[in-house]
Amino acid sequence: PELALERFKGLLTRSVKRSVTLKPLHAVDRNYNFAAAVIGNSQATITSALTLADADHEVLRFGTAEQPLTDLVDHANIHNFPDWNVKGIKGTLGDFQILIEADGHEQVLRAGTVILGEKARRRIAYTHQEGLPSCTVEPVLQQRGVTGVPFAYPCATSVPGLYLAEPTDINVSKLKKGTAAAVMVAAAMPRGPRQSKGFTAAIDEKLCRGCGRCTTACLYHAMTLQPNGVGGWRAQVDEALCKGCGNCISVCPTGAADSPFRNRLFLEQALEELLTRESAHE
């Protein structure tokens, strides 16, 4: 017990010394694209588009090659693109890149949020970032007895800013589902630049070797890999998406991922108080 206590005191002492180098809590401004892309031709997606448009959001409506946009909605805030079919989606909240095919030509349009109809969800591939494999977007719901799933609403997915107009296994009308997806978009998308405040992760570029484990472990798609300038890769944190859960820190093999954005004074006082209590019991 005495040896364990001494080691614990040493750990606390080193933590206090390290806290001197910690950075103060700060706010990160992140620019957003404020348009919402609604993909699909179902009653639920039309309801989503109308609900957002009535709330003064700009809405872009698209179809797919298998289900072209045929039902055009007449609203001042809705832009219908009946001859433009979506082939793929990349990005995350505030900066989605939507690959469009029109008249045999491809181009990329940008939107801040995306709502997918069920048929569109099954057909359109999502790519988190260039170089990673594409996948089909799946709904994310908590289930009884299943751990490791972050809290999510019925229309949510694992991709921040991407929602489903027709989530499965929910016994309500398509009108209600479409309205719920629109409400989720309106809640996620601010009307101005958003600030992120909190305990976010950070990457030490000198230690990072670009293994990509953090990108797999992150539940919120806040981690991406970027070129490091010398032919390799390094991880990068989107601090507006990071929730500070620490998953990336736990899997980083080199210690490059850390969470330095904490209140230094509070941490010093807390650790000093612990040391004082231990000294009083001796």
mmCIF file of N, CA, C and O in Angstrom, residues 26 28-30 92 128-129 196 198-205 208 214-215 218 220-226 234-246 248-249 256-261:
data_model
loop_
_atom_site.group_PDB
_atom_site.id
_atom_site.type_symbol
_atom_site.label_atom_id
_atom_site.label_comp_id
_atom_site.label_asym_id
_atom_site.label_seq_id
_atom_site.Cartn_x
_atom_site.Cartn_y
_atom_site.Cartn_z
ATOM 1 N N HIS A 26 -10.919 27.692 -25.253
ATOM 2 C CA HIS A 26 -11.097 28.705 -26.281
ATOM 3 C C HIS A 26 -12.287 28.338 -27.160
ATOM 4 O O HIS A 26 -12.836 27.247 -27.077
ATOM 5 N N VAL A 28 -13.901 28.100 -31.111
ATOM 6 C CA VAL A 28 -13.496 27.916 -32.498
ATOM 7 C C VAL A 28 -14.642 28.326 -33.413
ATOM 8 O O VAL A 28 -15.748 27.798 -33.308
ATOM 9 N N ASP A 29 -14.381 29.277 -34.289
ATOM 10 C CA ASP A 29 -15.384 29.670 -35.270
ATOM 11 C C ASP A 29 -15.312 28.729 -36.464
ATOM 12 O O ASP A 29 -14.233 28.413 -36.951
ATOM 13 N N ARG A 30 -16.474 28.299 -36.947
ATOM 14 C CA ARG A 30 -16.512 27.397 -38.095
ATOM 15 C C ARG A 30 -17.566 27.895 -39.071
ATOM 16 O O ARG A 30 -18.727 28.071 -38.710
ATOM 17 N N THR A 92 -19.369 16.582 -44.180
ATOM 18 C CA THR A 92 -20.057 16.512 -42.903
ATOM 19 C C THR A 92 -20.805 17.817 -42.667
ATOM 20 O O THR A 92 -20.880 18.665 -43.563
ATOM 21 N N HIS A 128 -16.730 9.428 -46.276
ATOM 22 C CA HIS A 128 -16.362 10.351 -45.202
ATOM 23 C C HIS A 128 -15.297 11.333 -45.669
ATOM 24 O O HIS A 128 -15.387 12.532 -45.411
ATOM 25 N N GLN A 129 -14.277 10.848 -46.364
ATOM 26 C CA GLN A 129 -13.265 11.721 -46.939
ATOM 27 C C GLN A 129 -12.546 10.976 -48.051
ATOM 28 O O GLN A 129 -12.623 9.754 -48.166
ATOM 29 N N SER A 196 -17.558 26.540 -31.152
ATOM 30 C CA SER A 196 -17.446 25.301 -30.395
ATOM 31 C C SER A 196 -16.682 25.586 -29.113
ATOM 32 O O SER A 196 -15.567 26.084 -29.145
ATOM 33 N N GLY A 198 -15.582 23.717 -25.441
ATOM 34 C CA GLY A 198 -15.629 22.485 -24.678
ATOM 35 C C GLY A 198 -14.295 21.780 -24.652
ATOM 36 O O GLY A 198 -13.278 22.302 -25.089
ATOM 37 N N PHE A 199 -14.308 20.563 -24.149
ATOM 38 C CA PHE A 199 -13.105 19.772 -23.985
ATOM 39 C C PHE A 199 -12.861 18.988 -25.271
ATOM 40 O O PHE A 199 -13.263 17.839 -25.395
ATOM 41 N N THR A 200 -12.248 19.613 -26.236
ATOM 42 C CA THR A 200 -12.017 18.968 -27.521
ATOM 43 C C THR A 200 -10.645 18.307 -27.555
ATOM 44 O O THR A 200 -9.749 18.654 -26.790
ATOM 45 N N ALA A 201 -10.500 17.361 -28.456
ATOM 46 C CA ALA A 201 -9.211 16.698 -28.642
ATOM 47 C C ALA A 201 -8.299 17.565 -29.505
ATOM 48 O O ALA A 201 -8.751 18.471 -30.198
ATOM 49 N N ALA A 202 -7.016 17.276 -29.448
ATOM 50 C CA ALA A 202 -6.028 17.967 -30.274
ATOM 51 C C ALA A 202 -4.975 16.957 -30.703
ATOM 52 O O ALA A 202 -4.775 15.935 -30.044
ATOM 53 N N ILE A 203 -4.313 17.230 -31.818
ATOM 54 C CA ILE A 203 -3.317 16.318 -32.373
ATOM 55 C C ILE A 203 -1.945 16.990 -32.380
ATOM 56 O O ILE A 203 -1.799 18.111 -32.870
ATOM 57 N N ASP A 204 -0.954 16.303 -31.827
ATOM 58 C CA ASP A 204 0.428 16.760 -31.908
ATOM 59 C C ASP A 204 0.999 16.254 -33.235
ATOM 60 O O ASP A 204 1.246 15.057 -33.400
ATOM 61 N N GLU A 205 1.187 17.157 -34.189
ATOM 62 C CA GLU A 205 1.618 16.754 -35.528
ATOM 63 C C GLU A 205 2.999 16.106 -35.524
ATOM 64 O O GLU A 205 3.318 15.308 -36.413
ATOM 65 N N CYS A 208 2.127 12.393 -34.545
ATOM 66 C CA CYS A 208 1.153 11.654 -35.355
ATOM 67 C C CYS A 208 1.834 11.009 -36.559
ATOM 68 O O CYS A 208 2.591 11.657 -37.282
ATOM 69 N N CYS A 214 -7.722 6.825 -35.076
ATOM 70 C CA CYS A 214 -8.635 7.802 -34.474
ATOM 71 C C CYS A 214 -9.842 8.059 -35.367
ATOM 72 O O CYS A 214 -10.949 8.289 -34.874
ATOM 73 N N THR A 215 -9.653 8.025 -36.691
ATOM 74 C CA THR A 215 -10.779 8.261 -37.596
ATOM 75 C C THR A 215 -11.804 7.142 -37.494
ATOM 76 O O THR A 215 -13.000 7.363 -37.671
ATOM 77 N N CYS A 218 -13.625 7.530 -33.827
ATOM 78 C CA CYS A 218 -14.450 8.712 -33.573
ATOM 79 C C CYS A 218 -15.890 8.467 -34.008
ATOM 80 O O CYS A 218 -16.165 8.162 -35.172
ATOM 81 N N TYR A 220 -18.190 10.728 -34.060
ATOM 82 C CA TYR A 220 -18.809 11.960 -34.534
ATOM 83 C C TYR A 220 -18.162 12.490 -35.815
ATOM 84 O O TYR A 220 -18.413 13.614 -36.212
ATOM 85 N N HIS A 221 -17.303 11.686 -36.437
ATOM 86 C CA HIS A 221 -16.633 12.063 -37.689
ATOM 87 C C HIS A 221 -15.869 13.380 -37.546
ATOM 88 O O HIS A 221 -15.794 14.172 -38.486
ATOM 89 N N ALA A 222 -15.316 13.604 -36.370
ATOM 90 C CA ALA A 222 -14.547 14.822 -36.146
ATOM 91 C C ALA A 222 -13.087 14.671 -36.561
ATOM 92 O O ALA A 222 -12.372 15.662 -36.672
ATOM 93 N N MET A 223 -12.633 13.434 -36.785
ATOM 94 C CA MET A 223 -11.240 13.181 -37.133
ATOM 95 C C MET A 223 -11.119 12.858 -38.622
ATOM 96 O O MET A 223 -11.874 12.036 -39.149
ATOM 97 N N THR A 224 -10.180 13.502 -39.285
ATOM 98 C CA THR A 224 -9.883 13.204 -40.684
ATOM 99 C C THR A 224 -8.375 13.108 -40.859
ATOM 100 O O THR A 224 -7.604 13.550 -39.997
ATOM 101 N N LEU A 225 -7.952 12.524 -41.972
ATOM 102 C CA LEU A 225 -6.532 12.445 -42.303
ATOM 103 C C LEU A 225 -6.219 13.457 -43.396
ATOM 104 O O LEU A 225 -6.929 13.540 -44.398
ATOM 105 N N GLN A 226 -5.146 14.203 -43.194
ATOM 106 C CA GLN A 226 -4.724 15.218 -44.145
ATOM 107 C C GLN A 226 -3.256 14.997 -44.495
ATOM 108 O O GLN A 226 -2.487 14.471 -43.687
ATOM 109 N N ARG A 234 -1.451 12.914 -41.583
ATOM 110 C CA ARG A 234 -1.591 13.297 -40.183
ATOM 111 C C ARG A 234 -3.069 13.475 -39.878
ATOM 112 O O ARG A 234 -3.872 13.798 -40.756
ATOM 113 N N ALA A 235 -3.431 13.247 -38.644
ATOM 114 C CA ALA A 235 -4.822 13.408 -38.236
ATOM 115 C C ALA A 235 -5.128 14.881 -37.982
ATOM 116 O O ALA A 235 -4.249 15.665 -37.614
ATOM 117 N N GLN A 236 -6.383 15.239 -38.188
ATOM 118 C CA GLN A 236 -6.832 16.610 -37.949
ATOM 119 C C GLN A 236 -8.199 16.576 -37.272
ATOM 120 O O GLN A 236 -9.052 15.763 -37.628
ATOM 121 N N VAL A 237 -8.398 17.449 -36.301
ATOM 122 C CA VAL A 237 -9.638 17.483 -35.526
ATOM 123 C C VAL A 237 -10.512 18.640 -35.999
ATOM 124 O O VAL A 237 -10.042 19.773 -36.111
ATOM 125 N N ASP A 238 -11.770 18.345 -36.286
ATOM 126 C CA ASP A 238 -12.754 19.400 -36.515
ATOM 127 C C ASP A 238 -13.358 19.719 -35.152
ATOM 128 O O ASP A 238 -14.202 18.990 -34.643
ATOM 129 N N GLU A 239 -12.912 20.814 -34.554
ATOM 130 C CA GLU A 239 -13.287 21.104 -33.174
ATOM 131 C C GLU A 239 -14.747 21.497 -33.029
ATOM 132 O O GLU A 239 -15.280 21.504 -31.915
ATOM 133 N N ALA A 240 -15.409 21.836 -34.135
ATOM 134 C CA ALA A 240 -16.835 22.128 -34.059
ATOM 135 C C ALA A 240 -17.662 20.851 -33.967
ATOM 136 O O ALA A 240 -18.815 20.886 -33.559
ATOM 137 N N LEU A 241 -17.068 19.707 -34.345
ATOM 138 C CA LEU A 241 -17.770 18.426 -34.266
ATOM 139 C C LEU A 241 -17.322 17.592 -33.076
ATOM 140 O O LEU A 241 -18.065 16.743 -32.594
ATOM 141 N N CYS A 242 -16.102 17.819 -32.604
ATOM 142 C CA CYS A 242 -15.547 17.012 -31.519
ATOM 143 C C CYS A 242 -16.341 17.208 -30.233
ATOM 144 O O CYS A 242 -16.637 18.335 -29.831
ATOM 145 N N LYS A 243 -16.687 16.095 -29.585
ATOM 146 C CA LYS A 243 -17.422 16.129 -28.321
ATOM 147 C C LYS A 243 -16.512 15.899 -27.116
ATOM 148 O O LYS A 243 -16.974 15.867 -25.986
ATOM 149 N N GLY A 244 -15.221 15.677 -27.372
ATOM 150 C CA GLY A 244 -14.296 15.476 -26.265
ATOM 151 C C GLY A 244 -14.469 14.161 -25.540
ATOM 152 O O GLY A 244 -14.128 14.050 -24.357
ATOM 153 N N CYS A 245 -14.978 13.130 -26.228
ATOM 154 C CA CYS A 245 -15.247 11.849 -25.565
ATOM 155 C C CYS A 245 -13.966 11.098 -25.213
ATOM 156 O O CYS A 245 -13.956 10.270 -24.304
ATOM 157 N N GLY A 246 -12.880 11.346 -25.950
ATOM 158 C CA GLY A 246 -11.609 10.705 -25.644
ATOM 159 C C GLY A 246 -11.362 9.385 -26.337
ATOM 160 O O GLY A 246 -10.343 8.735 -26.080
ATOM 161 N N CYS A 248 -10.468 8.839 -29.386
ATOM 162 C CA CYS A 248 -9.251 8.937 -30.188
ATOM 163 C C CYS A 248 -8.006 8.849 -29.312
ATOM 164 O O CYS A 248 -6.994 8.254 -29.699
ATOM 165 N N ILE A 249 -8.080 9.426 -28.119
ATOM 166 C CA ILE A 249 -6.940 9.399 -27.207
ATOM 167 C C ILE A 249 -6.648 7.965 -26.765
ATOM 168 O O ILE A 249 -5.493 7.553 -26.651
ATOM 169 N N ALA A 256 -0.184 11.020 -29.767
ATOM 170 C CA ALA A 256 -0.358 12.282 -30.494
ATOM 171 C C ALA A 256 -1.702 12.925 -30.188
ATOM 172 O O ALA A 256 -1.833 14.149 -30.224
ATOM 173 N N ALA A 257 -2.710 12.107 -29.910
ATOM 174 C CA ALA A 257 -4.038 12.631 -29.582
ATOM 175 C C ALA A 257 -4.101 12.931 -28.093
ATOM 176 O O ALA A 257 -3.749 12.096 -27.261
ATOM 177 N N ASP A 258 -4.537 14.119 -27.774
ATOM 178 C CA ASP A 258 -4.640 14.524 -26.375
ATOM 179 C C ASP A 258 -5.769 15.537 -26.264
ATOM 180 O O ASP A 258 -6.369 15.928 -27.262
ATOM 181 N N SER A 259 -6.047 15.974 -25.054
ATOM 182 C CA SER A 259 -7.107 16.956 -24.836
ATOM 183 C C SER A 259 -6.562 18.095 -23.986
ATOM 184 O O SER A 259 -6.781 18.138 -22.777
ATOM 185 N N PRO A 260 -5.824 19.020 -24.596
ATOM 186 C CA PRO A 260 -5.175 20.078 -23.823
ATOM 187 C C PRO A 260 -6.059 21.277 -23.529
ATOM 188 O O PRO A 260 -5.670 22.153 -22.773
ATOM 189 N N PHE A 261 -7.241 21.347 -24.130
ATOM 190 C CA PHE A 261 -8.061 22.538 -23.971
ATOM 191 C C PHE A 261 -8.914 22.428 -22.711
ATOM 192 O O PHE A 261 -10.112 22.179 -22.760
#
